[in-house]
Short mmCIF file of C-alpha atoms and ligand atoms in Angstrom, two decimals:
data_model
loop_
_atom_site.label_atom_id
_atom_site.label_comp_id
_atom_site.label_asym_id
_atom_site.label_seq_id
_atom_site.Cartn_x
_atom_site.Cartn_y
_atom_site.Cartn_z
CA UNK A 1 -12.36 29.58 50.56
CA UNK A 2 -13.97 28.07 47.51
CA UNK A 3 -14.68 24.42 46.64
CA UNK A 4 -13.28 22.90 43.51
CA UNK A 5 -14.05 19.24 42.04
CA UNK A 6 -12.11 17.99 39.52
CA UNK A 7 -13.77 15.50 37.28
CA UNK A 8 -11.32 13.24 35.20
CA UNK A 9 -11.36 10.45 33.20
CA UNK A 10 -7.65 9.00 32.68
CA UNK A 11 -4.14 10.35 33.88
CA UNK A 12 -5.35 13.85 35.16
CA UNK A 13 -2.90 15.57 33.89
CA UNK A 14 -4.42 19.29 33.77
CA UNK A 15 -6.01 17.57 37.43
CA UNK A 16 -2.81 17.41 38.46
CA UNK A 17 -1.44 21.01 37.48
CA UNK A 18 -4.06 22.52 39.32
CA UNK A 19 -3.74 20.94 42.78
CA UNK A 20 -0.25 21.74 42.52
CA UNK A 21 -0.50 25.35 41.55
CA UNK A 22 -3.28 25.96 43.84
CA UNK A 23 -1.16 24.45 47.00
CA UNK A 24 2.16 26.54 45.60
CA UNK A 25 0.13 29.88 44.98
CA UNK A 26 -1.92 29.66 47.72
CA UNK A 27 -5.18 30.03 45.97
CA UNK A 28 -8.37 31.39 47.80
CA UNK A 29 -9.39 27.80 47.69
CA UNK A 30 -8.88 23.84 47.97
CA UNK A 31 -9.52 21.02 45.88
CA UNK A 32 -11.89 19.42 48.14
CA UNK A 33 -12.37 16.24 45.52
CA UNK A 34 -11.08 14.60 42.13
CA UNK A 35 -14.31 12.20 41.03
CA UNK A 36 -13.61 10.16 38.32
CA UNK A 37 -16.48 7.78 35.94
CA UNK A 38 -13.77 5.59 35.88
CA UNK A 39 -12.66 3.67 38.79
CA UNK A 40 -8.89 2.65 37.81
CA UNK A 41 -8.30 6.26 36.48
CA UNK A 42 -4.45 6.92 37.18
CA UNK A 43 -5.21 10.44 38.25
CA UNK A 44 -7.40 9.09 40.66
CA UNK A 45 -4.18 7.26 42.35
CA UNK A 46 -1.87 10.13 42.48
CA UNK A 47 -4.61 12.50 43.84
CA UNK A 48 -5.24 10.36 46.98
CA UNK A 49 -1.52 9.88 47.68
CA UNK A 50 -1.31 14.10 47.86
CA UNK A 51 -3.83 13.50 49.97
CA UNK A 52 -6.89 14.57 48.00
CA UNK A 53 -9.85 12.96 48.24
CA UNK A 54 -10.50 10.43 45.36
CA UNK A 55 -13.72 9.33 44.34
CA UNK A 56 -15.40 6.96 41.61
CA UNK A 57 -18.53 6.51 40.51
CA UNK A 58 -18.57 4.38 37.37
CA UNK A 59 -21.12 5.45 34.52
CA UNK A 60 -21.63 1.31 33.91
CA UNK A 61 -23.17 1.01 37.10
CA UNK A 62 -26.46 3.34 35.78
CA UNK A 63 -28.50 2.68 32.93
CA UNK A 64 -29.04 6.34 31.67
CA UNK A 65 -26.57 9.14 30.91
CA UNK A 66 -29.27 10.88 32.91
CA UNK A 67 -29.16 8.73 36.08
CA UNK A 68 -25.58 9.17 35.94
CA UNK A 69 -25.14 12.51 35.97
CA UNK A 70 -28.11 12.92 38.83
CA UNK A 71 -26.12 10.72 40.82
CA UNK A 72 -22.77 12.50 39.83
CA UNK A 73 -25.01 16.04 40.69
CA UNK A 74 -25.54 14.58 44.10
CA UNK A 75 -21.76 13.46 44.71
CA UNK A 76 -20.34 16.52 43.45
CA UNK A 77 -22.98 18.70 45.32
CA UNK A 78 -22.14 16.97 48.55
CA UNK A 79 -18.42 18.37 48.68
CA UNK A 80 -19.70 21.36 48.49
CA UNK A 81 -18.37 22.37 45.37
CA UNK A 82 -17.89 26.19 44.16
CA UNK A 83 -16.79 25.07 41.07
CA UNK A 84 -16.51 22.45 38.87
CA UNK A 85 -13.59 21.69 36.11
CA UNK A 86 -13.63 19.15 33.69
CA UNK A 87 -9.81 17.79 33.10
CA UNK A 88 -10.21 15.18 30.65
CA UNK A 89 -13.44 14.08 31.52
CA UNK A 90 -14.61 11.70 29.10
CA UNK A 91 -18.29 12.12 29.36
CA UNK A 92 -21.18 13.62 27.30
CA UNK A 93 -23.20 15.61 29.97
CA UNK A 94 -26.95 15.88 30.19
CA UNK A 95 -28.69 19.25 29.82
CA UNK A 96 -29.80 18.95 33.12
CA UNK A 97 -26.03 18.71 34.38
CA UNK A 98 -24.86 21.36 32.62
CA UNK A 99 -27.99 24.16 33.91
CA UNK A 100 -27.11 22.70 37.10
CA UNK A 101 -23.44 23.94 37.15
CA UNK A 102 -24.09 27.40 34.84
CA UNK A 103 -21.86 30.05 35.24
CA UNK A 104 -19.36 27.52 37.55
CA UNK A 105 -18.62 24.52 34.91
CA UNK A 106 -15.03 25.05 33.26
CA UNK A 107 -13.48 22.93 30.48
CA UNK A 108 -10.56 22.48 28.50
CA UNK A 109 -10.47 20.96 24.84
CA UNK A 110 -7.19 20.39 22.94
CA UNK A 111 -8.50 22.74 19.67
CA UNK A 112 -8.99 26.64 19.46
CA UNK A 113 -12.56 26.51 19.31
CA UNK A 114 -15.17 26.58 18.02
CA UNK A 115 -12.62 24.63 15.36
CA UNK A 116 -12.68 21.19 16.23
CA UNK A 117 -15.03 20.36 18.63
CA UNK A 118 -15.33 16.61 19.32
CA UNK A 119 -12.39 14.01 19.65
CA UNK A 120 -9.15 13.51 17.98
CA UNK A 121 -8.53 17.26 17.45
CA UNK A 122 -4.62 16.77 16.50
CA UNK A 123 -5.49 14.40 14.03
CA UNK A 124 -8.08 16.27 12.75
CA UNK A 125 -6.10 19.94 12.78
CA UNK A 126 -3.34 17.98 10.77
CA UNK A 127 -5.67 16.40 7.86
CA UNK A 128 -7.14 20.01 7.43
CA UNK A 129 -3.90 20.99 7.16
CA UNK A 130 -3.71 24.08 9.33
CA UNK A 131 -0.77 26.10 10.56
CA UNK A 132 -2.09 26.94 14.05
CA UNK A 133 -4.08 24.81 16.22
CA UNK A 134 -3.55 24.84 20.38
CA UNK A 135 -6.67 24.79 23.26
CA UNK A 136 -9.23 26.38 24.80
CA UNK A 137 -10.76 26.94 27.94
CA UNK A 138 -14.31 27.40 28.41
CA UNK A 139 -17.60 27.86 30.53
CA UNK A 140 -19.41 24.31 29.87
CA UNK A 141 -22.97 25.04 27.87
CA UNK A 142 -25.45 22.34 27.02
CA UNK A 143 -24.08 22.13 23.65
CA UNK A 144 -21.16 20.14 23.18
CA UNK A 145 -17.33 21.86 23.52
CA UNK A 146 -19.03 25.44 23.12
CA UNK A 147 -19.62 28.20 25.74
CA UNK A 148 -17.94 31.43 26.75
CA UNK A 149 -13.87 31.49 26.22
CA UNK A 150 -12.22 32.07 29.06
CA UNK A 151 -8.47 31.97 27.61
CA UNK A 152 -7.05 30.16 24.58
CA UNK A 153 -3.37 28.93 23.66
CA UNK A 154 -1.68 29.14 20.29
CA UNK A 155 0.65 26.81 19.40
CA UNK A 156 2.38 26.15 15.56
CA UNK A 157 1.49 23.23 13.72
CA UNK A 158 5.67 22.00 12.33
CA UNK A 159 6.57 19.78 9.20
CA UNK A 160 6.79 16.59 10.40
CA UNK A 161 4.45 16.60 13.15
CA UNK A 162 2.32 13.59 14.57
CA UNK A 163 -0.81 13.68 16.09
CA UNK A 164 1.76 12.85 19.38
CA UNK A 165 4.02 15.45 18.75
CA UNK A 166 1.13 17.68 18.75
CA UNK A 167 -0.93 16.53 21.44
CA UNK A 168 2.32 17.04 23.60
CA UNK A 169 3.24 20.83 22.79
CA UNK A 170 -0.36 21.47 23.50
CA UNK A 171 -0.58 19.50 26.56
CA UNK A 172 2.31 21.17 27.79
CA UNK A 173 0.56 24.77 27.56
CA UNK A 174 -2.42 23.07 28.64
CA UNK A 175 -1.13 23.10 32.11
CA UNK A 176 -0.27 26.67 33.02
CA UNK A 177 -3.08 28.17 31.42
CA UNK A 178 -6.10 25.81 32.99
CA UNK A 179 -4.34 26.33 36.30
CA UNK A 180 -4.35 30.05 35.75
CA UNK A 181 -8.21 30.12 34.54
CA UNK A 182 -8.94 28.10 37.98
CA UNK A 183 -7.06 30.57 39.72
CA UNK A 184 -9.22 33.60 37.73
CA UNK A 185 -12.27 32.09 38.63
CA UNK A 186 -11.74 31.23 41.94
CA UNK A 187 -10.57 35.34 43.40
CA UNK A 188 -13.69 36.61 41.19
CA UNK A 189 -11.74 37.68 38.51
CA UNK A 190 -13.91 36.51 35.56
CA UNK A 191 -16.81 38.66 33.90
CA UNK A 192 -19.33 37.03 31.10
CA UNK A 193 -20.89 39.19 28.86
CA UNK A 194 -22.67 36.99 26.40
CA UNK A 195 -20.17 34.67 25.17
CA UNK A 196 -16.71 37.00 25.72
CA UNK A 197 -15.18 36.69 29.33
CA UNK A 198 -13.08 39.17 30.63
CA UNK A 199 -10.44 39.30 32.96
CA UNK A 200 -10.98 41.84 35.40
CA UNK A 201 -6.82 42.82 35.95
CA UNK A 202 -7.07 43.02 32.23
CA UNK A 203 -4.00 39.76 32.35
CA UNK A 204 -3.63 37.87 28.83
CA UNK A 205 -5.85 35.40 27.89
CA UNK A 206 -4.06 34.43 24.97
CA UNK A 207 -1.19 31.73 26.17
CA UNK A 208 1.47 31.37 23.04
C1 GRF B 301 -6.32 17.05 27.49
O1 GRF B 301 -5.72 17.13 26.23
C2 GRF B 301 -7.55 17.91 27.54
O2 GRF B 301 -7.46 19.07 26.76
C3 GRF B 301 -8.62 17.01 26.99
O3 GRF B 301 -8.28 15.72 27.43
C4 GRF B 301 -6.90 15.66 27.74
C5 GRF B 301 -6.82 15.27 29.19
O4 GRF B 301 -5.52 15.02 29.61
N1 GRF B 301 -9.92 17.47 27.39
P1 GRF B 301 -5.24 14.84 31.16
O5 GRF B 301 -6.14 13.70 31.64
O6 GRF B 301 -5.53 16.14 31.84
O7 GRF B 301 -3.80 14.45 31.25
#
C-alpha cells in the first residue's frame, strides 16, 4: 500500500479526482494527506469532510523559500509518503525539494510542454495563436515545469474561445488523465529512460 500526498494550493480540483478514483478503483494505495501553503484552500475543506487528512502550513510563516520547503520536507516525510503530486500547487520549489522527491514528484501543467511553461498558459496558447494546446503530466525536475512526460492531453483550440473556455475543456481532461498517471505510478507501471516514460502495459499516454 503506497503513500500519496497531495499538495494544493486553491480548489483541488485534480486533488479531488484522485481521491475519488483511487477509493472507486481500489488503487494499491491511500491518500494518506492533502497539505496545502495555503490555509483557507477550498480543497483543503472538502478533503477533510471525505475524511482525508488536511493539513496547512503557510509559506508566510517562514522567511525563505528554503525554510519552507525543509519544513514542508519534514511534514510531507512524516506521512510517510510514497509519492508526492502536485495539483495546483502554487509554489516555486527549491532544488533541494525537488532531489529530495526524484523519481516520486508528479505534476500537472495546463500546456503541452515544454510549450508554455510558467503561468497563464490559455492566455498565452491563444495570443500565439495555436490550434492545439491541452496538459501535461510530468516527473518534477529542479528546473521549472520540465522533467520526464508521463502522459499528455490534446485538446483543439475553437474560434471564439476565452482563456475560460479553454482552461475548462482542459481542466476537464485534466482529471482522468492525472488520476490515471497516479494510478500508473502507484502498481509500478512507469519506466524512465532519460526523459521518455513508458508505460509498462503499453496503455495510451496520449488523452484526446
Ligand atoms: C490546473 O489547471 C493544473 O493544471 C494547474 O493548476 C490548476 C489547478 O486546478 N497546475 P485544481 O486546483 O486542481 O482545481
Amino acid at each position: 500500500m503506497k503513500n500519496i500526498v497531495v499538495l494544493i494550493s486553491g480548489r483541488g480540483s485534480n486533488m479531488q479526482a484522485i481521491v475519488q478514483a483511487c477509493a472507486r478503483e481500489a488503487w494499491p494505495a491511500r491518500v494518506a494527506a492533502v497539505i496545502s501553503n495555503r490555509p483557507d484552500a477550498a480543497g483543503l475543506a472538502w478533503a477533510r469532510e471525505q475524511g482525508v487528512a488536511a493539513l496547512a502550513l503557510d509559506h508566510k510563516a517562514f522567511e525563505s523559500r528554503e525554510a519552507f520547503d525543509a519544513a514542508l520536507v519534514e511534514l510531507i516525510d512524516a506521512q510517510g509518503a510514497d509519492l508526492v503530486v502536485l495539483a495546483g500547487f502554487m509554489r516555486i520549489l527549491t532544488p533541494a525539494f525537488t532531489a529530495h522527491y526524484a523519481g516520486r514528484l508528479l505534476n500537472i501543467h495546463p500546456s503541452l510542454l515544454p510549450s508554455f511553461a510558467g503561468l497563464h498558459t490559455h492566455e498565452r496558447a491563444l495570443a500565439a495563436g495555436c490550434r492545439l494546446t491541452g496538459a501535461t503530466v510530468h516527473f518534477v525536475t529542479a528546473e521549472l515545469d520540465h522533467g520526464p512526460i508521463v502522459a499528455q492531453a490534446m485538446v483543439p483550440v475553437l474560434d471564439g474561445d476565452t482563456p475560460e473556455r479553454l482552461a475548462a475543456r482542459v481542466l476537464a481532461l485534466e482529471h482522468p488523465m492525472y488520476a490515471q498517471a497516479v494510478r500508473w505510478f502507484v502498481e509500478d507501471k512507469l519506466v524512465v529512460d532519460g526523459n521518455r516514460v513508458r508505460q509498462l502495459d503499453g496503455a495510451a499516454q496520449l488523452w484526446t
